[in-house]
Amino acid sequence: MNLIACPIFDSLSSSSMSFVKEQANTFSVSVGTRLFEITNECQMMPIVTSGTIRVFSQSDTGREITLYRVSPEQLCILTISCLLSGDRYPASSIAETEVSGISVPKSLFLELMANEPSFSAQIFHTFSYRITHLMQLVDAVAFKKLDKRLALYLLEQGPVISCSHQKIADELGSVREIISRLLKQFEDKGIVALSRKQIQLIDPDQLRLFVD
């Protein structure tokens, strides 16, 4: 893997690029690998070049909610926050696929933030974009009924969604039993067809009524 074949490094000065070549490393992890856990210290910035990482929060009872995903050319804002503040991770992450990338040590990340305006601008742009997304998530969880959030999720993922009810519950911050009950209600109304680990949208127009 070419360490410098990443857009975030495109505008670095020659001296900073040399530091990246010397100090950054490549990494590869398999499906299901935890890249960081809640309360872990943050020692590096992972830059994903292939694959997808899911960042999630988990309650004491094991209930999860997906906060966001990190795909190629995207950055993890919790990592950015922890690197800048020195705080420990407030959430966890897991590789949804095989993931490869570049790890930038904390000391190098902070040096680039201080000395490379183009680098820091990209970091803050990512931060602001993700914060907006998280605020939308907070708004949805706090103020929108679960049936509306489920309807929106199905519309975004359809027309055929191949996943378990538990995975949907983890995405929406709910529990499997409630998701299964709502899906059965949708099926009884002729909106969806349910089969093992698959949901097919039959009447998306009726589903949109829940969202509107």
mmCIF file with all atom_site columns, C-alpha atoms in Angstrom:
data_model
loop_
_atom_site.group_PDB
_atom_site.id
_atom_site.type_symbol
_atom_site.label_atom_id
_atom_site.label_alt_id
_atom_site.label_comp_id
_atom_site.label_asym_id
_atom_site.label_entity_id
_atom_site.label_seq_id
_atom_site.pdbx_PDB_ins_code
_atom_site.Cartn_x
_atom_site.Cartn_y
_atom_site.Cartn_z
_atom_site.occupancy
_atom_site.B_iso_or_equiv
_atom_site.pdbx_formal_charge
_atom_site.auth_seq_id
_atom_site.auth_comp_id
_atom_site.auth_asym_id
_atom_site.auth_atom_id
_atom_site.pdbx_PDB_model_num
ATOM 1   C CA . MET A 1 1   ? 0.000   0.000   0.000  1.00 0.00 ? 1   MET A CA 1
ATOM 2   C CA . ASN A 1 2   ? 1.299   3.437   -0.932 1.00 0.00 ? 2   ASN A CA 1
ATOM 3   C CA . LEU A 1 3   ? 1.375   5.532   2.232  1.00 0.00 ? 3   LEU A CA 1
ATOM 4   C CA . ILE A 1 4   ? 0.963   8.785   0.364  1.00 0.00 ? 4   ILE A CA 1
ATOM 5   C CA . ALA A 1 5   ? -1.800  7.631   -2.009 1.00 0.00 ? 5   ALA A CA 1
ATOM 6   C CA . CYS A 1 6   ? -4.414  9.266   0.204  1.00 0.00 ? 6   CYS A CA 1
ATOM 7   C CA . PRO A 1 7   ? -6.133  12.596  -0.609 1.00 0.00 ? 7   PRO A CA 1
ATOM 8   C CA . ILE A 1 8   ? -5.630  14.006  2.890  1.00 0.00 ? 8   ILE A CA 1
ATOM 9   C CA . PHE A 1 9   ? -1.869  14.028  2.264  1.00 0.00 ? 9   PHE A CA 1
ATOM 10  C CA . ASP A 1 10  ? -2.060  15.689  -1.182 1.00 0.00 ? 10  ASP A CA 1
ATOM 11  C CA . SER A 1 11  ? -1.236  19.228  -0.041 1.00 0.00 ? 11  SER A CA 1
ATOM 12  C CA . LEU A 1 12  ? 1.442   18.460  2.527  1.00 0.00 ? 12  LEU A CA 1
ATOM 13  C CA . SER A 1 13  ? 4.807   20.154  2.300  1.00 0.00 ? 13  SER A CA 1
ATOM 14  C CA . SER A 1 14  ? 7.764   18.001  1.268  1.00 0.00 ? 14  SER A CA 1
ATOM 15  C CA . SER A 1 15  ? 9.105   17.958  4.828  1.00 0.00 ? 15  SER A CA 1
ATOM 16  C CA . SER A 1 16  ? 5.775   16.850  6.289  1.00 0.00 ? 16  SER A CA 1
ATOM 17  C CA . MET A 1 17  ? 5.405   14.233  3.572  1.00 0.00 ? 17  MET A CA 1
ATOM 18  C CA . SER A 1 18  ? 8.777   12.869  4.597  1.00 0.00 ? 18  SER A CA 1
ATOM 19  C CA . PHE A 1 19  ? 7.570   12.578  8.201  1.00 0.00 ? 19  PHE A CA 1
ATOM 20  C CA . VAL A 1 20  ? 4.484   10.701  6.997  1.00 0.00 ? 20  VAL A CA 1
ATOM 21  C CA . LYS A 1 21  ? 6.618   8.243   5.030  1.00 0.00 ? 21  LYS A CA 1
ATOM 22  C CA . GLU A 1 22  ? 8.870   7.697   8.040  1.00 0.00 ? 22  GLU A CA 1
ATOM 23  C CA . GLN A 1 23  ? 6.274   7.432   10.809 1.00 0.00 ? 23  GLN A CA 1
ATOM 24  C CA . ALA A 1 24  ? 2.956   6.267   9.356  1.00 0.00 ? 24  ALA A CA 1
ATOM 25  C CA . ASN A 1 25  ? 2.243   2.565   8.998  1.00 0.00 ? 25  ASN A CA 1
ATOM 26  C CA . THR A 1 26  ? -0.197  0.410   7.102  1.00 0.00 ? 26  THR A CA 1
ATOM 27  C CA . PHE A 1 27  ? -2.647  -1.934  8.801  1.00 0.00 ? 27  PHE A CA 1
ATOM 28  C CA . SER A 1 28  ? -5.147  -4.636  7.868  1.00 0.00 ? 28  SER A CA 1
ATOM 29  C CA . VAL A 1 29  ? -7.797  -6.194  10.100 1.00 0.00 ? 29  VAL A CA 1
ATOM 30  C CA . SER A 1 30  ? -10.381 -8.926  9.553  1.00 0.00 ? 30  SER A CA 1
ATOM 31  C CA . VAL A 1 31  ? -14.170 -8.727  9.858  1.00 0.00 ? 31  VAL A CA 1
ATOM 32  C CA . GLY A 1 32  ? -15.288 -8.333  13.471 1.00 0.00 ? 32  GLY A CA 1
ATOM 33  C CA . THR A 1 33  ? -12.049 -6.808  14.748 1.00 0.00 ? 33  THR A CA 1
ATOM 34  C CA . ARG A 1 34  ? -12.508 -4.095  17.382 1.00 0.00 ? 34  ARG A CA 1
ATOM 35  C CA . LEU A 1 35  ? -10.373 -1.127  16.391 1.00 0.00 ? 35  LEU A CA 1
ATOM 36  C CA . PHE A 1 36  ? -11.055 0.674   19.650 1.00 0.00 ? 36  PHE A CA 1
ATOM 37  C CA . GLU A 1 37  ? -13.199 0.126   22.720 1.00 0.00 ? 37  GLU A CA 1
ATOM 38  C CA . ILE A 1 38  ? -14.868 2.561   25.072 1.00 0.00 ? 38  ILE A CA 1
ATOM 39  C CA . THR A 1 39  ? -12.338 3.994   27.628 1.00 0.00 ? 39  THR A CA 1
ATOM 40  C CA . ASN A 1 40  ? -9.347  3.034   25.407 1.00 0.00 ? 40  ASN A CA 1
ATOM 41  C CA . GLU A 1 41  ? -6.610  5.637   25.045 1.00 0.00 ? 41  GLU A CA 1
ATOM 42  C CA . CYS A 1 42  ? -6.213  7.049   21.548 1.00 0.00 ? 42  CYS A CA 1
ATOM 43  C CA . GLN A 1 43  ? -2.695  6.704   20.180 1.00 0.00 ? 43  GLN A CA 1
ATOM 44  C CA . MET A 1 44  ? -3.172  7.038   16.419 1.00 0.00 ? 44  MET A CA 1
ATOM 45  C CA . MET A 1 45  ? -5.441  8.220   13.626 1.00 0.00 ? 45  MET A CA 1
ATOM 46  C CA . PRO A 1 46  ? -6.629  5.385   11.360 1.00 0.00 ? 46  PRO A CA 1
ATOM 47  C CA . ILE A 1 47  ? -7.220  6.430   7.755  1.00 0.00 ? 47  ILE A CA 1
ATOM 48  C CA . VAL A 1 48  ? -9.316  3.805   5.999  1.00 0.00 ? 48  VAL A CA 1
ATOM 49  C CA . THR A 1 49  ? -8.313  2.988   2.420  1.00 0.00 ? 49  THR A CA 1
ATOM 50  C CA . SER A 1 50  ? -10.604 -0.022  1.934  1.00 0.00 ? 50  SER A CA 1
ATOM 51  C CA . GLY A 1 51  ? -13.484 -1.513  3.888  1.00 0.00 ? 51  GLY A CA 1
ATOM 52  C CA . THR A 1 52  ? -15.898 -0.081  6.464  1.00 0.00 ? 52  THR A CA 1
ATOM 53  C CA . ILE A 1 53  ? -15.725 0.542   10.214 1.00 0.00 ? 53  ILE A CA 1
ATOM 54  C CA . ARG A 1 54  ? -18.893 0.907   12.307 1.00 0.00 ? 54  ARG A CA 1
ATOM 55  C CA . VAL A 1 55  ? -18.689 3.226   15.313 1.00 0.00 ? 55  VAL A CA 1
ATOM 56  C CA . PHE A 1 56  ? -21.296 2.551   17.978 1.00 0.00 ? 56  PHE A CA 1
ATOM 57  C CA . SER A 1 57  ? -22.317 3.265   21.550 1.00 0.00 ? 57  SER A CA 1
ATOM 58  C CA . GLN A 1 58  ? -23.372 0.466   23.889 1.00 0.00 ? 58  GLN A CA 1
ATOM 59  C CA . SER A 1 59  ? -25.369 0.584   27.103 1.00 0.00 ? 59  SER A CA 1
ATOM 60  C CA . ASP A 1 60  ? -24.594 -1.392  30.252 1.00 0.00 ? 60  ASP A CA 1
ATOM 61  C CA . THR A 1 61  ? -27.246 -3.904  29.194 1.00 0.00 ? 61  THR A CA 1
ATOM 62  C CA . GLY A 1 62  ? -25.609 -4.454  25.804 1.00 0.00 ? 62  GLY A CA 1
ATOM 63  C CA . ARG A 1 63  ? -28.042 -2.384  23.756 1.00 0.00 ? 63  ARG A CA 1
ATOM 64  C CA . GLU A 1 64  ? -26.290 -0.689  20.829 1.00 0.00 ? 64  GLU A CA 1
ATOM 65  C CA . ILE A 1 65  ? -26.856 2.257   18.544 1.00 0.00 ? 65  ILE A CA 1
ATOM 66  C CA . THR A 1 66  ? -24.805 2.972   15.448 1.00 0.00 ? 66  THR A CA 1
ATOM 67  C CA . LEU A 1 67  ? -23.316 6.466   15.522 1.00 0.00 ? 67  LEU A CA 1
ATOM 68  C CA . TYR A 1 68  ? -21.747 6.480   12.059 1.00 0.00 ? 68  TYR A CA 1
ATOM 69  C CA . ARG A 1 69  ? -19.525 4.515   9.690  1.00 0.00 ? 69  ARG A CA 1
ATOM 70  C CA . VAL A 1 70  ? -16.027 5.226   8.426  1.00 0.00 ? 70  VAL A CA 1
ATOM 71  C CA . SER A 1 71  ? -15.375 4.299   4.798  1.00 0.00 ? 71  SER A CA 1
ATOM 72  C CA . PRO A 1 72  ? -12.421 5.058   2.470  1.00 0.00 ? 72  PRO A CA 1
ATOM 73  C CA . GLU A 1 73  ? -11.457 8.753   2.417  1.00 0.00 ? 73  GLU A CA 1
ATOM 74  C CA . GLN A 1 74  ? -13.455 9.360   5.606  1.00 0.00 ? 74  GLN A CA 1
ATOM 75  C CA . LEU A 1 75  ? -12.153 9.996   9.127  1.00 0.00 ? 75  LEU A CA 1
ATOM 76  C CA . CYS A 1 76  ? -13.398 9.075   12.581 1.00 0.00 ? 76  CYS A CA 1
ATOM 77  C CA . ILE A 1 77  ? -14.456 12.191  14.499 1.00 0.00 ? 77  ILE A CA 1
ATOM 78  C CA . LEU A 1 78  ? -14.253 10.458  17.873 1.00 0.00 ? 78  LEU A CA 1
ATOM 79  C CA . THR A 1 79  ? -10.625 9.675   17.132 1.00 0.00 ? 79  THR A CA 1
ATOM 80  C CA . ILE A 1 80  ? -10.040 13.290  16.091 1.00 0.00 ? 80  ILE A CA 1
ATOM 81  C CA . SER A 1 81  ? -11.684 14.518  19.288 1.00 0.00 ? 81  SER A CA 1
ATOM 82  C CA . CYS A 1 82  ? -9.687  12.158  21.516 1.00 0.00 ? 82  CYS A CA 1
ATOM 83  C CA . LEU A 1 83  ? -6.403  13.009  19.806 1.00 0.00 ? 83  LEU A CA 1
ATOM 84  C CA . LEU A 1 84  ? -6.987  16.736  20.240 1.00 0.00 ? 84  LEU A CA 1
ATOM 85  C CA . SER A 1 85  ? -8.371  16.594  23.782 1.00 0.00 ? 85  SER A CA 1
ATOM 86  C CA . GLY A 1 86  ? -6.414  13.692  25.238 1.00 0.00 ? 86  GLY A CA 1
ATOM 87  C CA . ASP A 1 87  ? -9.679  12.099  26.399 1.00 0.00 ? 87  ASP A CA 1
ATOM 88  C CA . ARG A 1 88  ? -10.384 8.376   26.199 1.00 0.00 ? 88  ARG A CA 1
ATOM 89  C CA . TYR A 1 89  ? -12.770 6.918   23.655 1.00 0.00 ? 89  TYR A CA 1
ATOM 90  C CA . PRO A 1 90  ? -16.461 7.364   24.606 1.00 0.00 ? 90  PRO A CA 1
ATOM 91  C CA . ALA A 1 91  ? -17.614 4.639   22.185 1.00 0.00 ? 91  ALA A CA 1
ATOM 92  C CA . SER A 1 92  ? -16.406 1.533   20.350 1.00 0.00 ? 92  SER A CA 1
ATOM 93  C CA . SER A 1 93  ? -15.778 0.489   16.758 1.00 0.00 ? 93  SER A CA 1
ATOM 94  C CA . ILE A 1 94  ? -15.784 -2.738  14.777 1.00 0.00 ? 94  ILE A CA 1
ATOM 95  C CA . ALA A 1 95  ? -14.696 -3.721  11.275 1.00 0.00 ? 95  ALA A CA 1
ATOM 96  C CA . GLU A 1 96  ? -17.820 -4.600  9.260  1.00 0.00 ? 96  GLU A CA 1
ATOM 97  C CA . THR A 1 97  ? -15.643 -5.878  6.422  1.00 0.00 ? 97  THR A CA 1
ATOM 98  C CA . GLU A 1 98  ? -11.958 -6.554  5.976  1.00 0.00 ? 98  GLU A CA 1
ATOM 99  C CA . VAL A 1 99  ? -10.363 -3.152  6.535  1.00 0.00 ? 99  VAL A CA 1
ATOM 100 C CA . SER A 1 100 ? -7.030  -1.780  5.358  1.00 0.00 ? 100 SER A CA 1
ATOM 101 C CA . GLY A 1 101 ? -5.616  1.634   5.995  1.00 0.00 ? 101 GLY A CA 1
ATOM 102 C CA . ILE A 1 102 ? -2.889  3.912   7.240  1.00 0.00 ? 102 ILE A CA 1
ATOM 103 C CA . SER A 1 103 ? -2.231  4.641   10.904 1.00 0.00 ? 103 SER A CA 1
ATOM 104 C CA . VAL A 1 104 ? -0.865  8.081   11.748 1.00 0.00 ? 104 VAL A CA 1
ATOM 105 C CA . PRO A 1 105 ? 0.752   8.269   15.212 1.00 0.00 ? 105 PRO A CA 1
ATOM 106 C CA . LYS A 1 106 ? -0.681  10.810  17.643 1.00 0.00 ? 106 LYS A CA 1
ATOM 107 C CA . SER A 1 107 ? 2.501   12.906  17.718 1.00 0.00 ? 107 SER A CA 1
ATOM 108 C CA . LEU A 1 108 ? 2.576   13.142  13.906 1.00 0.00 ? 108 LEU A CA 1
ATOM 109 C CA . PHE A 1 109 ? -1.145  13.950  13.736 1.00 0.00 ? 109 PHE A CA 1
ATOM 110 C CA . LEU A 1 110 ? -0.739  16.837  16.189 1.00 0.00 ? 110 LEU A CA 1
ATOM 111 C CA . GLU A 1 111 ? 2.318   18.107  14.320 1.00 0.00 ? 111 GLU A CA 1
ATOM 112 C CA . LEU A 1 112 ? 0.410   18.103  11.021 1.00 0.00 ? 112 LEU A CA 1
ATOM 113 C CA . MET A 1 113 ? -2.515  19.887  12.686 1.00 0.00 ? 113 MET A CA 1
ATOM 114 C CA . ALA A 1 114 ? -0.171  22.605  13.944 1.00 0.00 ? 114 ALA A CA 1
ATOM 115 C CA . ASN A 1 115 ? 1.940   23.075  10.833 1.00 0.00 ? 115 ASN A CA 1
ATOM 116 C CA . GLU A 1 116 ? -0.152  22.106  7.810  1.00 0.00 ? 116 GLU A CA 1
ATOM 117 C CA . PRO A 1 117 ? -3.189  24.391  7.233  1.00 0.00 ? 117 PRO A CA 1
ATOM 118 C CA . SER A 1 118 ? -4.600  22.229  4.422  1.00 0.00 ? 118 SER A CA 1
ATOM 119 C CA . PHE A 1 119 ? -4.451  19.146  6.614  1.00 0.00 ? 119 PHE A CA 1
ATOM 120 C CA . SER A 1 120 ? -6.100  20.838  9.584  1.00 0.00 ? 120 SER A CA 1
ATOM 121 C CA . ALA A 1 121 ? -8.772  22.336  7.300  1.00 0.00 ? 121 ALA A CA 1
ATOM 122 C CA . GLN A 1 122 ? -9.722  18.852  6.067  1.00 0.00 ? 122 GLN A CA 1
ATOM 123 C CA . ILE A 1 123 ? -9.833  17.573  9.635  1.00 0.00 ? 123 ILE A CA 1
ATOM 124 C CA . PHE A 1 124 ? -12.160 20.358  10.794 1.00 0.00 ? 124 PHE A CA 1
ATOM 125 C CA . HIS A 1 125 ? -14.336 19.977  7.687  1.00 0.00 ? 125 HIS A CA 1
ATOM 126 C CA . THR A 1 126 ? -14.788 16.286  8.531  1.00 0.00 ? 126 THR A CA 1
ATOM 127 C CA . PHE A 1 127 ? -15.485 17.173  12.150 1.00 0.00 ? 127 PHE A CA 1
ATOM 128 C CA . SER A 1 128 ? -18.210 19.704  11.285 1.00 0.00 ? 128 SER A CA 1
ATOM 129 C CA . TYR A 1 129 ? -19.871 17.369  8.785  1.00 0.00 ? 129 TYR A CA 1
ATOM 130 C CA . ARG A 1 130 ? -19.984 14.458  11.221 1.00 0.00 ? 130 ARG A CA 1
ATOM 131 C CA . ILE A 1 131 ? -21.212 16.627  14.103 1.00 0.00 ? 131 ILE A CA 1
ATOM 132 C CA . THR A 1 132 ? -24.169 17.683  11.947 1.00 0.00 ? 132 THR A CA 1
ATOM 133 C CA . HIS A 1 133 ? -24.915 14.020  11.252 1.00 0.00 ? 133 HIS A CA 1
ATOM 134 C CA . LEU A 1 134 ? -24.730 13.148  14.950 1.00 0.00 ? 134 LEU A CA 1
ATOM 135 C CA . MET A 1 135 ? -27.074 16.010  15.835 1.00 0.00 ? 135 MET A CA 1
ATOM 136 C CA . GLN A 1 136 ? -29.573 14.615  13.318 1.00 0.00 ? 136 GLN A CA 1
ATOM 137 C CA . LEU A 1 137 ? -29.206 11.214  14.975 1.00 0.00 ? 137 LEU A CA 1
ATOM 138 C CA . VAL A 1 138 ? -29.815 12.700  18.429 1.00 0.00 ? 138 VAL A CA 1
ATOM 139 C CA . ASP A 1 139 ? -32.888 14.504  17.095 1.00 0.00 ? 139 ASP A CA 1
ATOM 140 C CA . ALA A 1 140 ? -34.241 11.293  15.566 1.00 0.00 ? 140 ALA A CA 1
ATOM 141 C CA . VAL A 1 141 ? -33.691 9.208   18.697 1.00 0.00 ? 141 VAL A CA 1
ATOM 142 C CA . ALA A 1 142 ? -35.077 11.865  21.031 1.00 0.00 ? 142 ALA A CA 1
ATOM 143 C CA . PHE A 1 143 ? -38.058 13.169  19.078 1.00 0.00 ? 143 PHE A CA 1
ATOM 144 C CA . LYS A 1 144 ? -39.105 10.739  16.337 1.00 0.00 ? 144 LYS A CA 1
ATOM 145 C CA . LYS A 1 145 ? -41.140 7.618   16.915 1.00 0.00 ? 145 LYS A CA 1
ATOM 146 C CA . LEU A 1 146 ? -39.383 4.337   16.250 1.00 0.00 ? 146 LEU A CA 1
ATOM 147 C CA . ASP A 1 147 ? -41.860 3.339   13.530 1.00 0.00 ? 147 ASP A CA 1
ATOM 148 C CA . LYS A 1 148 ? -40.925 6.484   11.578 1.00 0.00 ? 148 LYS A CA 1
ATOM 149 C CA . ARG A 1 149 ? -37.205 5.831   12.008 1.00 0.00 ? 149 ARG A CA 1
ATOM 150 C CA . LEU A 1 150 ? -37.667 2.210   10.944 1.00 0.00 ? 150 LEU A CA 1
ATOM 151 C CA . ALA A 1 151 ? -39.683 3.278   7.895  1.00 0.00 ? 151 ALA A CA 1
ATOM 152 C CA . LEU A 1 152 ? -36.953 5.730   6.879  1.00 0.00 ? 152 LEU A CA 1
ATOM 153 C CA . TYR A 1 153 ? -34.263 3.080   7.379  1.00 0.00 ? 153 TYR A CA 1
ATOM 154 C CA . LEU A 1 154 ? -36.149 0.612   5.166  1.00 0.00 ? 154 LEU A CA 1
ATOM 155 C CA . LEU A 1 155 ? -36.674 3.216   2.443  1.00 0.00 ? 155 LEU A CA 1
ATOM 156 C CA . GLU A 1 156 ? -32.983 4.139   2.486  1.00 0.00 ? 156 GLU A CA 1
ATOM 157 C CA . GLN A 1 157 ? -31.796 0.521   2.404  1.00 0.00 ? 157 GLN A CA 1
ATOM 158 C CA . GLY A 1 158 ? -34.491 -1.020  0.159  1.00 0.00 ? 158 GLY A CA 1
ATOM 159 C CA . PRO A 1 159 ? -36.049 -2.357  -1.951 1.00 0.00 ? 159 PRO A CA 1
ATOM 160 C CA . VAL A 1 160 ? -34.540 -5.561  -0.501 1.00 0.00 ? 160 VAL A CA 1
ATOM 161 C CA . ILE A 1 161 ? -32.798 -5.442  2.878  1.00 0.00 ? 161 ILE A CA 1
ATOM 162 C CA . SER A 1 162 ? -30.667 -8.465  3.694  1.00 0.00 ? 162 SER A CA 1
ATOM 163 C CA . CYS A 1 163 ? -29.929 -8.349  7.408  1.00 0.00 ? 163 CYS A CA 1
ATOM 164 C CA . SER A 1 164 ? -31.182 -9.619  10.744 1.00 0.00 ? 164 SER A CA 1
ATOM 165 C CA . HIS A 1 165 ? -33.722 -7.847  12.933 1.00 0.00 ? 165 HIS A CA 1
ATOM 166 C CA . GLN A 1 166 ? -30.969 -7.564  15.551 1.00 0.00 ? 166 GLN A CA 1
ATOM 167 C CA . LYS A 1 167 ? -28.760 -5.613  13.162 1.00 0.00 ? 167 LYS A CA 1
ATOM 168 C CA . ILE A 1 168 ? -31.590 -3.180  12.447 1.00 0.00 ? 168 ILE A CA 1
ATOM 169 C CA . ALA A 1 169 ? -32.139 -2.806  16.196 1.00 0.00 ? 169 ALA A CA 1
ATOM 170 C CA . ASP A 1 170 ? -28.439 -2.009  16.647 1.00 0.00 ? 170 ASP A CA 1
ATOM 171 C CA . GLU A 1 171 ? -28.647 0.588   13.879 1.00 0.00 ? 171 GLU A CA 1
ATOM 172 C CA . LEU A 1 172 ? -31.648 2.320   15.433 1.00 0.00 ? 172 LEU A CA 1
ATOM 173 C CA . GLY A 1 173 ? -30.763 1.979   19.118 1.00 0.00 ? 173 GLY A CA 1
ATOM 174 C CA . SER A 1 174 ? -33.643 -0.349  19.871 1.00 0.00 ? 174 SER A CA 1
ATOM 175 C CA . VAL A 1 175 ? -34.089 -4.029  20.769 1.00 0.00 ? 175 VAL A CA 1
ATOM 176 C CA . ARG A 1 176 ? -34.802 -6.934  18.440 1.00 0.00 ? 176 ARG A CA 1
ATOM 177 C CA . GLU A 1 177 ? -38.230 -7.752  19.864 1.00 0.00 ? 177 GLU A CA 1
ATOM 178 C CA . ILE A 1 178 ? -39.600 -4.262  19.201 1.00 0.00 ? 178 ILE A CA 1
ATOM 179 C CA . ILE A 1 179 ? -38.164 -4.153  15.680 1.00 0.00 ? 179 ILE A CA 1
ATOM 180 C CA . SER A 1 180 ? -39.647 -7.578  14.920 1.00 0.00 ? 180 SER A CA 1
ATOM 181 C CA . ARG A 1 181 ? -43.051 -6.458  16.201 1.00 0.00 ? 181 ARG A CA 1
ATOM 182 C CA . LEU A 1 182 ? -43.024 -3.305  14.049 1.00 0.00 ? 182 LEU A CA 1
ATOM 183 C CA . LEU A 1 183 ? -41.917 -5.246  10.971 1.00 0.00 ? 183 LEU A CA 1
ATOM 184 C CA . LYS A 1 184 ? -44.736 -7.749  11.549 1.00 0.00 ? 184 LYS A CA 1
ATOM 185 C CA . GLN A 1 185 ? -47.182 -4.822  11.700 1.00 0.00 ? 185 GLN A CA 1
ATOM 186 C CA . PHE A 1 186 ? -45.784 -3.531  8.397  1.00 0.00 ? 186 PHE A CA 1
ATOM 187 C CA . GLU A 1 187 ? -46.168 -7.013  6.911  1.00 0.00 ? 187 GLU A CA 1
ATOM 188 C CA . ASP A 1 188 ? -49.788 -7.314  8.100  1.00 0.00 ? 188 ASP A CA 1
ATOM 189 C CA . LYS A 1 189 ? -50.522 -4.021  6.294  1.00 0.00 ? 189 LYS A CA 1
ATOM 190 C CA . GLY A 1 190 ? -48.976 -5.325  3.075  1.00 0.00 ? 190 GLY A CA 1
ATOM 191 C CA . ILE A 1 191 ? -46.063 -2.869  3.227  1.00 0.00 ? 191 ILE A CA 1
ATOM 192 C CA . VAL A 1 192 ? -43.241 -5.407  3.441  1.00 0.00 ? 192 VAL A CA 1
ATOM 193 C CA . ALA A 1 193 ? -42.677 -9.140  2.979  1.00 0.00 ? 193 ALA A CA 1
ATOM 194 C CA . LEU A 1 194 ? -40.555 -10.864 5.610  1.00 0.00 ? 194 LEU A CA 1
ATOM 195 C CA . SER A 1 195 ? -38.361 -13.922 5.201  1.00 0.00 ? 195 SER A CA 1
ATOM 196 C CA . ARG A 1 196 ? -35.274 -15.218 6.971  1.00 0.00 ? 196 ARG A CA 1
ATOM 197 C CA . LYS A 1 197 ? -32.782 -12.321 7.226  1.00 0.00 ? 197 LYS A CA 1
ATOM 198 C CA . GLN A 1 198 ? -34.493 -10.509 4.360  1.00 0.00 ? 198 GLN A CA 1
ATOM 199 C CA . ILE A 1 199 ? -37.106 -7.761  4.069  1.00 0.00 ? 199 ILE A CA 1
ATOM 200 C CA . GLN A 1 200 ? -38.683 -6.816  0.755  1.00 0.00 ? 200 GLN A CA 1
ATOM 201 C CA . LEU A 1 201 ? -40.509 -3.534  0.290  1.00 0.00 ? 201 LEU A CA 1
ATOM 202 C CA . ILE A 1 202 ? -43.921 -4.209  -1.254 1.00 0.00 ? 202 ILE A CA 1
ATOM 203 C CA . ASP A 1 203 ? -45.564 -0.789  -0.886 1.00 0.00 ? 203 ASP A CA 1
ATOM 204 C CA . PRO A 1 204 ? -42.907 1.929   -0.416 1.00 0.00 ? 204 PRO A CA 1
ATOM 205 C CA . ASP A 1 205 ? -45.495 4.686   -0.942 1.00 0.00 ? 205 ASP A CA 1
ATOM 206 C CA . GLN A 1 206 ? -47.401 3.546   2.132  1.00 0.00 ? 206 GLN A CA 1
ATOM 207 C CA . LEU A 1 207 ? -44.128 3.343   4.021  1.00 0.00 ? 207 LEU A CA 1
ATOM 208 C CA . ARG A 1 208 ? -43.380 6.971   3.136  1.00 0.00 ? 208 ARG A CA 1
ATOM 209 C CA . LEU A 1 209 ? -46.573 7.987   4.925  1.00 0.00 ? 209 LEU A CA 1
ATOM 210 C CA . PHE A 1 210 ? -44.922 6.988   8.205  1.00 0.00 ? 210 PHE A CA 1
ATOM 211 C CA . VAL A 1 211 ? -41.960 9.253   7.427  1.00 0.00 ? 211 VAL A CA 1
ATOM 212 C CA . ASP A 1 212 ? -44.077 12.226  6.362  1.00 0.00 ? 212 ASP A CA 1
#
